[in-house]
Coordinates of C-alpha atoms and ligand atoms in Angstrom, one line a residue:
X8 CA 12.6 18.4 16.2
X9 CA 11.6 15.6 14.0
X10 CA 13.1 12.7 12.2
X11 CA 13.9 13.5 8.6
X12 CA 14.7 10.9 6.1
X13 CA 16.6 12.2 3.1
X14 CA 16.3 9.4 0.5
X15 CA 18.5 10.0 -2.5
X16 CA 18.1 8.2 -5.9
X17 CA 20.5 5.3 -6.3
X18 CA 23.1 5.8 -9.1
X19 CA 23.5 2.9 -11.5
X20 CA 26.9 1.3 -11.1
X21 CA 27.8 1.1 -14.8
X22 CA 30.2 4.1 -15.0
X23 CA 31.5 7.1 -13.2
X24 CA 29.2 10.1 -12.3
X25 CA 29.1 13.1 -14.6
X26 CA 28.1 16.5 -13.4
X27 CA 24.6 16.1 -14.9
X28 CA 24.0 13.2 -12.5
X29 CA 24.9 15.1 -9.4
X30 CA 23.3 18.5 -10.3
X31 CA 19.7 17.5 -10.2
X32 CA 19.5 15.7 -6.9
X33 CA 22.9 14.7 -5.5
X34 CA 24.1 18.1 -4.4
X35 CA 20.5 19.5 -3.6
X36 CA 19.7 16.5 -1.3
X37 CA 22.9 17.3 0.6
X38 CA 22.0 20.9 0.9
X39 CA 18.7 19.9 2.3
X40 CA 20.1 17.3 4.7
X41 CA 22.8 19.7 6.0
X42 CA 20.3 22.5 6.6
X43 CA 17.8 20.2 8.4
X44 CA 20.6 18.9 10.7
X45 CA 21.7 22.5 11.4
X46 CA 18.1 23.4 12.2
X47 CA 18.1 20.7 14.8
X48 CA 16.3 17.8 13.1
X49 CA 17.5 14.2 13.4
X50 CA 18.4 13.5 9.7
X51 CA 19.1 10.1 8.2
X52 CA 20.5 10.4 4.6
X53 CA 20.9 7.2 2.7
X54 CA 21.5 5.9 -0.8
X55 CA 23.9 3.5 -2.5
X56 CA 24.8 2.1 -5.9
X57 CA 22.2 0.2 -7.9
X58 CA 24.0 -2.8 -9.2
X59 CA 21.6 -5.4 -10.6
X60 CA 19.9 -5.7 -14.0
X61 CA 20.6 -6.3 -17.6
X62 CA 22.9 -3.3 -18.5
X63 CA 25.5 -4.3 -15.9
X64 CA 25.3 -7.9 -17.0
X65 CA 25.7 -6.9 -20.6
X66 CA 28.7 -4.6 -19.9
X67 CA 30.3 -7.2 -17.7
X68 CA 29.9 -9.8 -20.5
X69 CA 31.6 -7.4 -22.9
X70 CA 34.5 -6.8 -20.6
X71 CA 34.9 -10.5 -19.6
X72 CA 34.1 -9.7 -16.0
X73 CA 31.4 -11.0 -13.7
X74 CA 28.7 -8.5 -13.0
X75 CA 29.9 -8.3 -9.4
X76 CA 33.4 -7.4 -10.5
X77 CA 32.0 -4.6 -12.7
X78 CA 29.8 -3.4 -9.9
X79 CA 32.7 -3.4 -7.5
X80 CA 34.7 -1.2 -9.8
X81 CA 32.0 1.5 -10.3
X82 CA 30.7 1.3 -6.7
X83 CA 34.1 2.4 -5.6
X84 CA 34.5 5.1 -8.2
X85 CA 31.0 6.5 -7.4
X86 CA 31.7 6.5 -3.6
X87 CA 34.9 8.5 -4.3
X88 CA 33.0 11.0 -6.5
X89 CA 30.3 11.7 -4.0
X90 CA 32.9 11.9 -1.2
X91 CA 34.8 14.5 -3.3
X92 CA 31.7 16.7 -3.4
X93 CA 31.3 16.5 0.3
X94 CA 27.8 14.8 0.2
X95 CA 27.0 14.0 3.8
X96 CA 25.5 10.5 3.7
X97 CA 24.8 8.7 6.9
X98 CA 25.2 5.6 4.8
X99 CA 25.9 5.3 1.1
X100 CA 25.9 1.5 0.5
X101 CA 25.1 -0.8 -2.4
X102 CA 22.4 -3.3 -3.5
X103 CA 24.7 -6.3 -3.5
X104 CA 24.9 -6.6 0.3
X105 CA 23.3 -9.6 2.0
X106 CA 21.3 -7.2 4.1
X107 CA 19.8 -5.7 1.0
X108 CA 18.9 -9.2 -0.4
X109 CA 17.2 -10.1 2.9
X110 CA 15.2 -6.9 3.0
X111 CA 14.1 -7.2 -0.6
X112 CA 13.0 -10.8 -0.1
X113 CA 11.1 -9.8 3.1
X114 CA 9.2 -7.1 1.2
X115 CA 8.5 -9.5 -1.6
X116 CA 7.2 -12.2 0.7
X117 CA 5.1 -9.8 2.8
X118 CA 3.4 -8.5 -0.4
X119 CA 3.0 -11.9 -1.7
X120 CA 1.3 -13.1 1.5
X121 CA -1.0 -10.1 1.4
X122 CA -1.9 -10.9 -2.3
X123 CA -0.3 -7.8 -3.9
X124 CA 2.2 -9.9 -5.8
X125 CA 0.6 -12.4 -8.1
X126 CA 1.9 -15.1 -10.5
X127 CA 0.9 -14.6 -14.1
X128 CA 1.4 -16.6 -17.2
X129 CA 3.1 -14.6 -19.8
X130 CA 5.0 -15.1 -23.0
X131 CA 8.8 -15.7 -22.6
X132 CA 11.4 -16.1 -25.2
X133 CA 13.3 -19.4 -25.9
X134 CA 15.9 -20.2 -28.4
X135 CA 14.3 -22.4 -31.1
X136 CA 17.7 -24.2 -31.7
X137 CA 18.5 -25.1 -28.1
X138 CA 15.1 -24.9 -26.5
X139 CA 16.6 -22.9 -23.6
X140 CA 15.2 -19.7 -22.1
X141 CA 16.7 -16.7 -23.8
X142 CA 17.5 -14.0 -21.2
X143 CA 16.1 -10.5 -21.9
X144 CA 19.5 -9.1 -22.6
X145 CA 20.1 -11.4 -25.5
X146 CA 17.1 -10.2 -27.4
X147 CA 17.3 -7.1 -29.5
X148 CA 14.8 -5.5 -31.8
X149 CA 13.1 -2.3 -32.8
X150 CA 11.4 -0.3 -29.9
X151 CA 7.6 -0.3 -30.4
X152 CA 7.5 3.2 -28.8
X153 CA 10.2 5.2 -30.4
X154 CA 11.4 3.1 -33.3
X155 CA 15.0 2.8 -32.0
X156 CA 16.4 -0.3 -33.8
X157 CA 18.7 -1.7 -31.0
X158 CA 16.2 -1.8 -28.1
X159 CA 16.8 -4.6 -25.6
X160 CA 14.3 -7.2 -24.4
X161 CA 13.7 -5.4 -21.1
X162 CA 14.4 -1.7 -21.9
X163 CA 14.9 0.7 -24.7
X164 CA 18.1 2.7 -24.1
X165 CA 16.9 5.5 -26.5
X166 CA 13.6 6.4 -24.9
X167 CA 14.1 4.8 -21.5
X168 CA 10.8 2.8 -21.6
X169 CA 10.6 -0.6 -20.0
X170 CA 9.7 -3.3 -22.5
X171 CA 8.9 -7.0 -22.7
X172 CA 10.8 -9.0 -25.3
X173 CA 7.5 -9.9 -27.1
X174 CA 6.8 -6.2 -27.6
X175 CA 9.9 -5.7 -29.8
X176 CA 9.4 -5.4 -33.5
X177 CA 11.4 -8.0 -35.4
X178 CA 13.1 -9.5 -32.3
X179 CA 16.4 -11.3 -32.8
X180 CA 18.7 -13.3 -30.6
X181 CA 22.0 -11.5 -30.1
X182 CA 23.7 -14.9 -29.7
X183 CA 23.0 -16.4 -33.2
X184 CA 20.6 -14.0 -34.9
X185 CA 17.7 -16.4 -34.9
X186 CA 14.2 -15.2 -34.2
X187 CA 13.2 -16.3 -30.7
X188 CA 10.1 -18.4 -30.1
X189 CA 7.7 -17.2 -27.5
X190 CA 6.2 -19.8 -25.1
X191 CA 4.2 -19.6 -22.0
X192 CA 6.2 -18.9 -18.8
X193 CA 5.4 -17.8 -15.3
X194 CA 6.4 -14.4 -13.8
X195 CA 5.4 -12.4 -10.8
X196 CA 3.5 -9.2 -11.1
X197 CA 2.9 -6.3 -8.8
X198 CA -0.9 -5.9 -8.6
X199 CA -0.9 -2.1 -8.9
X200 CA -4.7 -1.8 -9.6
X201 CA -5.3 -3.2 -6.1
X202 CA -3.2 -0.4 -4.6
X203 CA -4.6 2.5 -6.8
X204 CA -7.1 3.7 -4.3
X205 CA -4.7 3.9 -1.4
X206 CA -2.2 5.7 -3.6
X207 CA -4.9 8.2 -4.7
X208 CA -5.9 8.9 -1.0
X209 CA -2.2 9.4 -0.1
X210 CA -1.6 11.7 -3.1
X211 CA -4.7 13.7 -2.1
X212 CA -3.2 14.5 1.2
X213 CA 0.2 15.7 -0.2
X214 CA 1.2 19.3 0.4
X215 CA 3.9 21.5 -1.0
X216 CA 4.9 19.2 -3.9
X217 CA 6.0 20.8 -7.1
X218 CA 2.7 21.0 -9.0
X219 CA 4.1 19.2 -12.1
X220 CA 5.2 16.2 -10.0
X221 CA 1.8 15.9 -8.3
X222 CA -0.1 16.2 -11.6
X223 CA 2.2 13.7 -13.3
X224 CA 1.7 11.2 -10.4
X225 CA -2.0 11.5 -10.4
X226 CA -2.2 10.9 -14.1
X227 CA -0.2 7.7 -13.7
X228 CA -2.9 6.4 -11.4
X229 CA -5.6 6.6 -14.1
X230 CA -4.1 3.7 -16.1
X231 CA -2.4 1.4 -13.6
X232 CA -1.7 -2.1 -14.9
X233 CA -0.1 -5.1 -13.1
X234 CA 3.6 -4.7 -13.6
X235 CA 6.1 -7.6 -14.0
X236 CA 8.6 -7.7 -11.2
X237 CA 10.6 -10.7 -12.2
X238 CA 12.7 -11.2 -15.3
X239 CA 14.6 -13.9 -17.3
X240 CA 18.0 -12.9 -16.0
X241 CA 20.7 -14.5 -13.8
X242 CA 22.0 -11.4 -12.1
X243 CA 19.7 -10.1 -9.3
X244 CA 18.0 -11.0 -6.1
X245 CA 16.5 -14.6 -6.1
X246 CA 12.7 -15.0 -5.8
X247 CA 12.1 -16.0 -2.2
X248 CA 9.4 -18.6 -2.8
X249 CA 9.5 -22.4 -2.7
X250 CA 10.2 -23.8 -6.1
X251 CA 11.7 -20.4 -7.2
X252 CA 14.5 -19.8 -4.7
X253 CA 16.9 -22.2 -6.4
X254 CA 16.2 -21.2 -10.0
X255 CA 19.1 -19.4 -11.5
X256 CA 17.2 -18.1 -14.6
X257 CA 14.7 -15.9 -12.9
X258 CA 15.4 -13.0 -10.7
X259 CA 13.6 -10.1 -9.1
X260 CA 13.6 -7.1 -11.5
X261 CA 16.2 -4.5 -10.8
X262 CA 13.8 -1.6 -10.3
X263 CA 11.9 -3.5 -7.7
X264 CA 15.0 -4.3 -5.7
X265 CA 16.6 -0.8 -6.1
X266 CA 13.7 1.2 -4.6
X267 CA 13.7 -1.0 -1.6
X268 CA 17.3 0.2 -1.1
X269 CA 16.0 3.2 0.9
X270 CA 14.7 0.9 3.5
X271 CA 17.5 -1.7 3.4
X272 CA 20.2 1.1 3.7
X273 CA 18.3 2.5 6.7
X274 CA 18.3 -0.9 8.3
X275 CA 22.0 -1.4 7.5
X276 CA 22.8 2.0 9.0
X277 CA 20.9 1.1 12.2
X278 CA 22.7 -2.3 12.5
X279 CA 26.0 -0.6 12.1
X280 CA 25.1 2.1 14.6
X281 CA 24.8 -0.5 17.4
X282 CA 21.0 -0.1 17.7
X283 CA 19.5 -2.4 15.1
X284 CA 16.0 -1.0 15.6
X285 CA 17.0 2.6 15.3
X286 CA 15.8 2.8 11.6
X287 CA 12.1 2.6 12.9
X288 CA 12.3 6.2 14.0
X289 CA 12.3 7.2 10.3
X290 CA 10.0 4.5 8.9
X291 CA 7.5 3.2 11.4
X292 CA 3.9 4.5 11.5
X293 CA 3.7 3.7 15.2
X294 CA 4.8 5.9 18.1
X295 CA 8.5 6.0 17.5
X296 CA 8.3 7.0 13.9
X297 CA 5.1 9.2 14.1
X298 CA 6.9 12.5 13.8
X299 CA 9.0 11.3 10.9
X300 CA 9.1 12.9 7.5
X301 CA 10.6 11.4 4.4
X302 CA 11.9 13.3 1.3
X303 CA 12.9 11.5 -1.9
X304 CA 15.2 13.2 -4.3
X305 CA 15.5 12.1 -8.0
X306 CA 15.5 13.2 -11.6
X307 CA 12.2 13.6 -13.4
X308 CA 12.7 10.3 -15.3
X309 CA 12.3 8.4 -12.0
X310 CA 9.1 10.0 -10.6
X311 CA 7.0 6.9 -11.3
X312 CA 9.2 4.7 -9.1
X313 CA 8.9 7.1 -6.2
X314 CA 5.4 8.4 -6.4
X315 CA 3.7 5.2 -7.5
X316 CA 5.8 2.1 -7.3
X317 CA 7.6 2.6 -4.0
X318 CA 4.5 3.8 -2.1
X319 CA 2.6 0.9 -3.6
X320 CA 5.2 -1.5 -2.2
X321 CA 5.1 0.1 1.2
X322 CA 1.3 0.1 1.3
X323 CA 1.1 -3.5 0.1
X324 CA 3.6 -4.7 2.6
X325 CA 1.8 -2.9 5.3
X326 CA -1.5 -4.5 4.3
X327 CA -3.2 -1.3 3.2
X328 CA -4.5 -1.9 -0.3
X329 CA -7.9 -3.3 -1.6
X330 CA -7.0 -6.8 -0.4
X331 CA -6.1 -5.6 3.1
X332 CA -3.6 -8.0 4.8
X333 CA -1.2 -7.8 7.7
X334 CA 2.1 -6.0 8.0
X335 CA 5.2 -8.2 7.8
X336 CA 7.8 -8.4 10.6
X337 CA 9.1 -4.9 9.8
X338 CA 5.8 -3.5 10.8
X339 CA 3.6 -0.8 9.1
X340 CA 5.9 1.5 7.0
X341 CA 5.5 5.2 6.3
X342 CA 4.7 6.4 2.8
X343 CA 6.8 9.3 1.4
X344 CA 6.1 12.8 2.7
X345 CA 7.4 14.4 -0.5
X346 CA 8.8 13.4 -3.8
X347 CA 11.2 16.1 -4.9
X348 CA 12.0 15.7 -8.5
X349 CA 14.5 17.8 -10.5
X350 CA 14.8 18.5 -14.2
X351 CA 17.7 17.8 -16.5
X352 CA 21.0 19.5 -17.0
X353 CA 22.5 19.7 -20.5
X354 CA 26.1 20.5 -21.4
X355 CA 26.8 23.4 -23.8
X356 CA 23.3 23.0 -25.3
X357 CA 23.6 19.2 -25.8
X358 CA 22.5 16.1 -24.0
X359 CA 25.2 14.5 -21.8
X360 CA 26.6 11.5 -23.7
X361 CA 29.6 9.5 -22.5
X362 CA 30.1 7.9 -25.9
X363 CA 30.0 11.2 -27.8
X364 CA 32.3 12.8 -25.1
X365 CA 29.7 15.5 -24.3
X366 CA 30.4 15.0 -20.6
X367 CA 32.5 16.0 -17.7
X368 CA 33.0 13.5 -15.0
X369 CA 32.9 14.6 -11.4
X370 CA 36.4 13.3 -10.8
X371 CA 37.9 15.2 -13.7
X372 CA 36.0 18.3 -12.6
X373 CA 37.4 18.0 -9.1
X374 CA 40.9 17.6 -10.3
X375 CA 40.8 21.0 -11.9
X376 CA 38.3 23.0 -9.8
X377 CA 37.1 23.2 -6.2
X378 CA 34.0 21.2 -5.1
X379 CA 32.3 24.4 -3.8
X380 CA 32.7 26.1 -7.2
X381 CA 30.6 23.3 -8.7
X382 CA 28.2 23.3 -5.7
X383 CA 27.7 27.1 -6.1
X384 CA 26.9 26.7 -9.8
X385 CA 24.4 23.9 -9.1
X386 CA 22.7 26.0 -6.4
X387 CA 22.3 29.2 -8.4
X388 CA 22.0 27.7 -11.9
X389 CA 21.1 24.0 -11.6
X390 CA 18.0 22.2 -13.0
X391 CA 15.8 22.7 -9.9
X392 CA 12.6 23.3 -11.7
X393 CA 13.5 23.8 -15.4
X394 CA 15.9 22.1 -17.7
X395 CA 19.1 24.1 -17.6
X396 CA 22.3 24.3 -19.5
X397 CA 25.9 24.1 -18.1
X398 CA 28.3 26.2 -20.1
X399 CA 31.9 26.8 -19.2
X400 CA 31.5 30.5 -19.9
X401 CA 28.6 30.7 -17.4
X402 CA 30.6 28.6 -14.9
X403 CA 33.5 31.0 -15.2
X404 CA 31.3 34.1 -14.8
X405 CA 29.5 32.7 -11.7
X406 CA 32.7 31.7 -10.1
X407 CA 34.6 34.9 -10.8
X408 CA 31.9 37.6 -10.6
X409 CA 29.8 36.1 -7.8
X410 CA 31.7 33.7 -5.6
X411 CA 35.1 35.3 -5.8
X412 CA 34.2 39.0 -6.3
X413 CA 31.2 38.9 -4.1
X414 CA 31.5 36.5 -1.2
X415 CA 35.3 35.8 -1.3
X416 CA 36.0 39.6 -1.5
X417 CA 33.8 40.3 1.5
X418 CA 35.5 37.6 3.6
X419 CA 39.0 38.7 2.5
X420 CA 38.7 42.5 2.9
X421 CA 36.9 42.5 6.2
X422 CA 39.2 39.9 7.9
X423 CA 42.4 41.5 6.4
X424 CA 41.5 45.0 7.6
X425 CA 40.6 43.7 11.1
X426 CA 43.7 41.6 11.3
X427 CA 45.9 44.4 10.2
X428 CA 44.5 47.2 12.4
X429 CA 43.4 45.2 15.5
X430 CA 44.9 41.7 15.2
X431 CA 41.6 40.4 16.8
X432 CA 37.9 40.8 16.6
X433 CA 37.4 44.4 17.5
X434 CA 34.9 45.7 20.1
X435 CA 32.0 47.9 19.4
X436 CA 32.6 51.5 20.3
X437 CA 30.8 52.5 23.6
X438 CA 29.1 55.2 21.5
X439 CA 27.0 52.4 20.1
X440 CA 25.7 51.2 16.8
X441 CA 24.5 53.5 14.0
X442 CA 21.3 53.0 12.1
X443 CA 23.3 51.6 9.2
X444 CA 25.1 49.1 11.5
X445 CA 21.8 47.9 13.0
X446 CA 20.2 47.7 9.6
X447 CA 22.9 45.4 8.2
X448 CA 22.9 43.2 11.3
X449 CA 19.1 42.9 11.0
X450 CA 19.3 41.8 7.3
X451 CA 21.7 39.1 8.2
X452 CA 19.6 37.8 11.1
X453 CA 16.5 37.8 9.0
X454 CA 18.3 35.5 6.6
X455 CA 18.0 32.6 9.0
X456 CA 14.3 32.6 8.6
X457 CA 14.0 33.3 4.9
X458 CA 16.9 31.1 3.6
X459 CA 15.9 28.3 6.0
X460 CA 12.3 28.3 4.9
X461 CA 13.2 28.3 1.3
X462 CA 15.6 25.3 1.7
X463 CA 13.0 23.4 3.6
X464 CA 10.6 24.0 0.7
X465 CA 13.2 22.9 -1.9
X466 CA 13.6 26.3 -3.4
X467 CA 17.4 26.3 -3.2
X468 CA 17.9 28.8 -6.1
X469 CA 15.9 31.4 -4.2
X470 CA 17.5 30.4 -1.0
X471 CA 21.1 31.0 -2.1
X472 CA 19.9 34.2 -3.8
X473 CA 18.8 35.5 -0.4
X474 CA 22.0 34.4 1.2
X475 CA 24.0 36.2 -1.5
X476 CA 21.8 39.3 -1.0
X477 CA 23.1 39.5 2.6
X478 CA 26.7 39.3 1.1
X479 CA 25.9 42.1 -1.4
X480 CA 24.4 44.3 1.4
X481 CA 27.5 43.8 3.5
X482 CA 29.8 44.7 0.6
X483 CA 27.7 47.8 0.0
X484 CA 27.9 48.7 3.7
X485 CA 31.7 48.4 3.7
X486 CA 32.0 50.6 0.6
X487 CA 29.7 53.3 2.1
X488 CA 31.3 53.2 5.6
X489 CA 34.8 53.1 4.1
X490 CA 36.6 52.1 7.4
X491 CA 40.0 52.3 5.6
X492 CA 39.6 56.1 5.6
X493 CA 39.3 56.2 9.4
X494 CA 43.1 56.4 9.9
X495 CA 43.3 58.9 12.8
X496 CA 43.6 57.6 16.4
X497 CA 40.4 59.4 17.3
X498 CA 38.5 57.5 14.5
X499 CA 39.8 54.1 15.5
X500 CA 36.8 53.1 17.8
X501 CA 34.4 53.8 14.9
X502 CA 36.6 51.7 12.6
X503 CA 36.5 48.9 15.1
X504 CA 32.7 49.1 15.2
X505 CA 32.4 48.9 11.5
X506 CA 34.7 45.9 11.3
X507 CA 33.0 44.2 14.2
X508 CA 29.6 44.6 12.4
X509 CA 31.1 43.4 9.1
X510 CA 32.7 40.4 10.6
X511 CA 29.5 39.5 12.5
X512 CA 27.7 39.6 9.1
X513 CA 30.5 37.5 7.5
X514 CA 30.0 34.9 10.2
X515 CA 26.2 34.9 9.8
X516 CA 26.4 34.8 6.0
X517 CA 28.9 32.0 6.3
X518 CA 26.4 30.0 8.3
X519 CA 23.6 30.7 5.8
X520 CA 25.9 29.5 3.0
X521 CA 27.2 26.4 4.9
X522 CA 24.6 23.9 3.5
X523 CA 25.6 25.0 0.0
X524 CA 29.4 25.6 0.4
X525 CA 30.5 23.3 3.3
X526 CA 34.2 23.1 2.4
X527 CA 34.7 26.9 2.2
X528 CA 32.4 27.5 5.2
X529 CA 34.8 25.5 7.3
X530 CA 37.7 27.6 6.1
X531 CA 35.9 30.9 6.7
X532 CA 35.0 29.7 10.2
X533 CA 38.7 29.2 10.8
X534 CA 39.7 32.5 9.3
X535 CA 37.3 34.1 11.8
X536 CA 39.4 32.4 14.5
X537 CA 36.9 29.6 15.1
X538 CA 38.0 26.1 16.0
X539 CA 36.5 22.7 15.8
X540 CA 34.0 21.3 13.2
X541 CA 31.8 23.9 11.5
X542 CA 30.7 21.8 8.5
X543 CA 31.1 18.1 9.1
X544 CA 32.4 16.0 6.2
X545 CA 31.7 12.4 5.1
X546 CA 34.4 9.8 5.2
X547 CA 35.0 6.6 3.2
X548 CA 35.2 3.5 5.3
X549 CA 36.0 0.0 4.3
X550 CA 33.5 -2.3 6.0
X551 CA 32.7 -6.0 6.3
X552 CA 29.4 -7.2 5.0
X553 CA 27.2 -7.6 8.1
X554 CA 26.1 -11.1 7.0
X555 CA 29.3 -12.7 5.7
X556 CA 29.4 -11.4 2.1
X557 CA 32.5 -9.6 0.6
X558 CA 33.5 -6.3 2.1
X559 CA 33.0 -2.9 0.4
X560 CA 33.5 0.8 0.9
X561 CA 30.8 3.0 2.3
X562 CA 30.3 6.7 2.7
X563 CA 29.4 7.7 6.2
X564 CA 30.2 10.3 8.8
X565 CA 29.5 11.8 12.2
X566 CA 27.4 14.9 11.7
X567 CA 26.5 15.6 15.3
X568 CA 29.1 18.3 15.5
X569 CA 29.0 21.5 13.5
X570 CA 27.3 24.9 13.3
X571 CA 23.6 25.4 14.3
X572 CA 21.2 27.4 12.1
X573 CA 21.5 30.6 14.2
X574 CA 23.5 33.8 14.5
X575 CA 26.4 33.3 17.0
X576 CA 27.9 36.5 18.4
X577 CA 31.6 36.8 17.6
X578 CA 33.8 37.0 20.8
X579 CA 35.5 40.3 21.0
X580 CA 39.3 39.9 21.3
X581 CA 39.6 36.6 19.5
X582 CA 42.9 36.7 17.5
X583 CA 42.7 37.1 13.8
X584 CA 45.5 36.4 11.2
X585 CA 45.8 37.8 7.7
X586 CA 43.5 35.6 5.6
X587 CA 44.4 33.4 2.6
X588 CA 41.9 33.6 -0.3
X589 CA 39.1 31.0 0.1
X590 CA 38.0 30.9 -3.5
X591 CA 40.1 30.7 -6.7
X592 CA 39.6 33.2 -9.5
X593 CA 39.7 31.3 -12.8
X594 CA 41.5 32.4 -15.9
X595 CA 39.2 33.0 -18.9
X596 CA 41.3 30.6 -20.9
X597 CA 39.7 27.7 -19.2
X598 CA 36.6 28.1 -21.3
X599 CA 38.5 27.3 -24.6
X600 CA 40.5 24.6 -22.9
X601 CA 37.4 22.8 -21.6
X602 CA 35.5 23.2 -24.9
X603 CA 38.4 21.6 -26.7
X604 CA 38.0 18.6 -24.4
X605 CA 34.4 18.1 -25.5
X606 CA 33.7 15.9 -28.4
X607 CA 32.2 17.3 -31.6
Ligands
ZN719 ZN1 12.4 3.4 -27.4

């Protein structure tokens, strides 16, 4: 057993989640965490909403809200969305907690002391008419990279690249249209070149990464430049240095604070658990954290932050770069074991776009369909290692032909027949098992090794394919054995044996599918007469800020109960009732209805 950190990218709190957001890494990280817990590992799964930065400030300005008010709204919406999908976070929190501010400032100070954060004179914008600093969000111009004509001072929303206001072509103040004047100003920079060697050594020892992620990360090291980590902005974490702490016009840059969330959320979880030092078991490089592994889940547009920036921060804080140094009070911190990046999902052949209504929000989806129907689609057809397309026709087909006609049918017919003819889990005939019985049981048992290994190696598409192969074998077995034909009293023992075998394989397949389909797995467990928690679920809790800030909702849960990753023999004689269908067959008319909802 080891300690496994499942660190999931932080959704930006400027709107509800759509299914593209949760397909790449939201659901897959939950599948991974659930499997690792079932296999006996001590898992800590953390994330939260990312709430600082210019876009939230701009949107809040437009709606006449404070940034905190806007973040409060979407933090809650996102917590509810993720809860609806059954994502089993130990803690899903947010970046506006006082705990997060303190941890971000601790990392900043530690890196600064070690010389990996350096002040640099750079060119900042001021308004010529007022002489005051012009925050990044008030400057607009043409993106020098893609030519988009409404790029902001800190970022281009079209190509996603980070910018400096001075890079913009034809910059203009959004307040009064004047051309800003650029004057010398001081900002802090992360000295990435001083950390390049330690990053290269770390990348050289990585195993099992998707090759494109490793290649991309190595290429980034060839051209590392110092990177600005403070901005002209009022909304964010204050700079924790004398002479800077009180300044309201300079803040730590949102990407610097957000990646530190993995650590601050782990610390918050530990503080809430009653053992404030417990986080060290997943993070520390000394004895207590030595067996720990950390897996970071994100979309491919975020690789740089997880394979370069975040490890650079951890190494710099630990005093491990070219300038050496001493670890801060949190001690020496582990670098990521693996960066698991997914590709993109498109919708009916187009990019997701809220403004063009090429979108389906998680909450709307869950109003009309079951969470496990979406989780199934994501597992079999999600953007694991290629960009993939969500279409309603394909969703319908996967749901009806595979989930309902394959797995749902196996559950339904085997339990119905056993309930009707025996009213309980039947015994195996003393005459024993046939070759066909043994073969099917062996296929199911072997699934624990193959499916488990594939999930551990982030090959979830193949993993669920193997689990569904067990389902297909069991359906074939039932058709061939035809227990419904064994009507005579003399044949009843053989009928009992067939149904016993079928139910055992249903139970095993259900365990294999539990990480993917936790809601229905709990139901199938109960249909087999099981009691108690099979697949634990997250809960939303309203909590106080630990350090006196405003309260907020978190997603958390007790995941110590639940099925283990093993075949459990079904107890003969356990009562069975006639089952209710676990999955819903969808009417083909939903395809046209859903397409009509999409914007042109
Ligand atoms: Zn651009």
